[in-house]
mmCIF file of C-alpha atoms in Angstrom:
data_model
loop_
_atom_site.group_PDB
_atom_site.id
_atom_site.type_symbol
_atom_site.label_atom_id
_atom_site.label_comp_id
_atom_site.label_asym_id
_atom_site.label_seq_id
_atom_site.Cartn_x
_atom_site.Cartn_y
_atom_site.Cartn_z
ATOM 1 C CA MET A 1 0.000 0.000 0.000
ATOM 2 C CA ARG A 2 1.241 3.453 -0.822
ATOM 3 C CA GLU A 3 1.038 5.832 2.116
ATOM 4 C CA ILE A 4 2.748 8.688 3.891
ATOM 5 C CA VAL A 5 2.697 9.483 7.601
ATOM 6 C CA LEU A 6 3.015 13.051 8.888
ATOM 7 C CA VAL A 7 3.377 14.160 12.498
ATOM 8 C CA LEU A 8 2.355 17.774 13.026
ATOM 9 C CA PRO A 9 1.611 20.054 15.950
ATOM 10 C CA LEU A 10 -2.087 20.372 16.740
ATOM 11 C CA PRO A 11 -3.650 22.992 14.465
ATOM 12 C CA PRO A 12 -4.223 26.216 16.418
ATOM 13 C CA ALA A 13 -7.642 26.949 17.896
ATOM 14 C CA THR A 14 -7.701 29.982 15.588
ATOM 15 C CA LEU A 15 -8.667 27.572 12.794
ATOM 16 C CA SER A 16 -11.708 26.224 14.624
ATOM 17 C CA PRO A 17 -14.971 27.180 12.928
ATOM 18 C CA ASN A 18 -16.169 28.291 16.381
ATOM 19 C CA ALA A 19 -13.220 30.632 17.004
ATOM 20 C CA ARG A 20 -14.012 34.322 17.123
ATOM 21 C CA VAL A 21 -10.948 35.734 15.463
ATOM 22 C CA HIS A 22 -10.245 38.282 12.787
ATOM 23 C CA VAL A 23 -10.309 36.860 9.273
ATOM 24 C CA LEU A 24 -6.688 37.912 8.683
ATOM 25 C CA ASP A 25 -5.523 36.080 11.823
ATOM 26 C CA ARG A 26 -7.322 32.939 10.651
ATOM 27 C CA ALA A 27 -5.818 33.288 7.162
ATOM 28 C CA LYS A 28 -2.302 33.691 8.552
ATOM 29 C CA ALA A 29 -2.670 30.605 10.772
ATOM 30 C CA ALA A 30 -4.045 28.593 7.837
ATOM 31 C CA ARG A 31 -1.153 29.654 5.593
ATOM 32 C CA LEU A 32 1.436 28.604 8.190
ATOM 33 C CA VAL A 33 -0.183 25.195 8.760
ATOM 34 C CA ARG A 34 -0.588 24.631 5.003
ATOM 35 C CA GLU A 35 3.077 25.451 4.301
ATOM 36 C CA ASP A 36 4.402 23.335 7.190
ATOM 37 C CA THR A 37 2.292 20.409 6.012
ATOM 38 C CA ARG A 38 3.372 20.866 2.383
ATOM 39 C CA ARG A 39 7.030 20.828 3.394
ATOM 40 C CA LEU A 40 6.644 17.708 5.572
ATOM 41 C CA ALA A 41 4.592 15.889 2.920
ATOM 42 C CA ARG A 42 7.171 16.662 0.189
ATOM 43 C CA SER A 43 9.869 15.275 2.470
ATOM 44 C CA ALA A 44 7.849 12.126 3.209
ATOM 45 C CA LEU A 45 7.207 11.578 -0.502
ATOM 46 C CA ALA A 46 10.897 12.055 -1.326
ATOM 47 C CA GLU A 47 11.927 9.549 1.352
ATOM 48 C CA GLN A 48 9.786 6.942 -0.404
ATOM 49 C CA GLY A 49 11.005 7.919 -3.863
ATOM 50 C CA LEU A 50 7.571 9.144 -4.891
ATOM 51 C CA ASP A 51 7.807 12.218 -7.107
ATOM 52 C CA GLU A 52 4.391 13.905 -7.054
ATOM 53 C CA PRO A 53 2.232 10.779 -7.193
ATOM 54 C CA ARG A 54 -1.037 12.755 -7.492
ATOM 55 C CA TRP A 55 -3.205 9.987 -6.068
ATOM 56 C CA ALA A 56 -6.752 10.350 -7.360
ATOM 57 C CA ARG A 57 -8.395 8.704 -4.338
ATOM 58 C CA ALA A 58 -7.100 8.445 -0.814
ATOM 59 C CA LEU A 59 -7.968 7.674 2.775
ATOM 60 C CA VAL A 60 -6.811 10.387 5.191
ATOM 61 C CA ARG A 61 -6.727 9.399 8.855
ATOM 62 C CA TYR A 62 -6.362 12.110 11.483
ATOM 63 C CA ARG A 63 -5.266 11.012 14.968
ATOM 64 C CA TRP A 64 -5.727 13.903 17.401
ATOM 65 C CA ARG A 65 -3.353 13.401 20.347
ATOM 66 C CA ALA A 66 -4.000 15.714 23.315
ATOM 67 C CA SER A 67 -3.043 15.625 26.983
ATOM 68 C CA ARG A 68 -5.867 17.719 28.381
ATOM 69 C CA GLY A 69 -8.992 19.618 27.547
ATOM 70 C CA PRO A 70 -11.960 18.500 25.495
ATOM 71 C CA MET A 71 -11.378 16.768 22.200
ATOM 72 C CA PRO A 72 -12.955 18.546 19.232
ATOM 73 C CA ASP A 73 -15.953 16.807 17.740
ATOM 74 C CA PRO A 74 -15.269 15.197 14.351
ATOM 75 C CA ASP A 75 -16.800 17.889 12.141
ATOM 76 C CA ASN A 76 -14.888 20.679 13.908
ATOM 77 C CA LEU A 77 -11.676 18.638 13.803
ATOM 78 C CA ILE A 78 -12.021 18.137 10.053
ATOM 79 C CA ALA A 79 -12.704 21.856 9.531
ATOM 80 C CA ARG A 80 -9.737 22.785 11.724
ATOM 81 C CA CYS A 81 -7.515 20.457 9.666
ATOM 82 C CA LYS A 82 -8.529 21.851 6.254
ATOM 83 C CA PRO A 83 -5.159 23.615 5.812
ATOM 84 C CA VAL A 84 -3.462 20.282 6.538
ATOM 85 C CA LEU A 85 -5.334 18.636 3.670
ATOM 86 C CA ASP A 86 -4.618 21.637 1.437
ATOM 87 C CA GLY A 87 -0.898 21.267 2.237
ATOM 88 C CA ILE A 88 -0.980 17.595 1.263
ATOM 89 C CA VAL A 89 -2.555 18.525 -2.079
ATOM 90 C CA ALA A 90 0.010 21.319 -2.571
ATOM 91 C CA ALA A 91 2.813 18.799 -1.939
ATOM 92 C CA GLY A 92 1.606 16.713 -4.865
ATOM 93 C CA ALA A 93 0.424 13.654 -2.944
ATOM 94 C CA LEU A 94 -3.204 14.106 -3.998
ATOM 95 C CA ALA A 95 -4.672 15.320 -7.264
ATOM 96 C CA SER A 96 -7.347 17.176 -5.266
ATOM 97 C CA ASP A 97 -9.200 16.915 -1.986
ATOM 98 C CA ARG A 98 -12.513 16.083 -3.642
ATOM 99 C CA ASP A 99 -12.278 12.291 -3.604
ATOM 100 C CA VAL A 100 -10.883 11.774 -0.117
ATOM 101 C CA THR A 101 -12.297 9.657 2.674
ATOM 102 C CA ILE A 102 -11.500 11.095 6.099
ATOM 103 C CA SER A 103 -11.474 9.228 9.382
ATOM 104 C CA VAL A 104 -10.919 10.684 12.834
ATOM 105 C CA GLU A 105 -9.323 9.058 15.862
ATOM 106 C CA TYR A 106 -8.569 10.444 19.305
ATOM 107 C CA GLU A 107 -5.820 9.586 21.730
ATOM 108 C CA ARG A 108 -5.266 10.934 25.239
ATOM 109 C CA VAL A 109 -1.531 11.291 25.908
ATOM 110 C CA ALA A 110 0.299 11.756 29.200
ATOM 111 C CA THR A 111 2.134 15.026 28.590
ATOM 112 C CA LYS A 112 1.859 18.139 26.454
ATOM 113 C CA ARG A 113 5.163 17.164 24.830
ATOM 114 C CA ASP A 114 3.411 14.105 23.326
ATOM 115 C CA GLU A 115 0.571 16.119 21.778
ATOM 116 C CA GLY A 116 0.185 16.420 18.051
ATOM 117 C CA LEU A 117 -1.694 15.441 14.949
ATOM 118 C CA VAL A 118 -0.727 12.241 13.186
ATOM 119 C CA VAL A 119 -1.910 12.194 9.575
ATOM 120 C CA VAL A 120 -1.795 9.006 7.516
ATOM 121 C CA VAL A 121 -2.543 9.386 3.808
ATOM 122 C CA SER A 122 -3.130 6.070 2.022
ATOM 123 C CA ALA A 123 -3.690 5.768 -1.713
ATOM 124 C CA GLU A 124 -6.829 3.869 -2.664
ATOM 125 C CA GLY A 125 -7.216 1.825 -5.785
#
């Protein structure tokens, strides 16, 4: 199976659809997350010798790892991770984000140092 695994910091609360922030602050946060994800995804693809595979269909699994506080519900988590998916597309792993199946998992970790977002992108078909 063709897949890449990315480990990212949790997307900032600024990206939550429920956040009351200025549109420019949200845009800046989204741009930073998108670029960080693009860079990590390009690196992961290069490590596997995959040069812009442009998978047409994929399964994207988000594992939200947090040490405290409430876990976001699935629809808010997916919205908060939109720049992550956009970064994966920008890296060349996916042709677009239209034909993507998304799954959400949660994990409670012991310390803040262990927090993060694990993203597994698996090609389908």
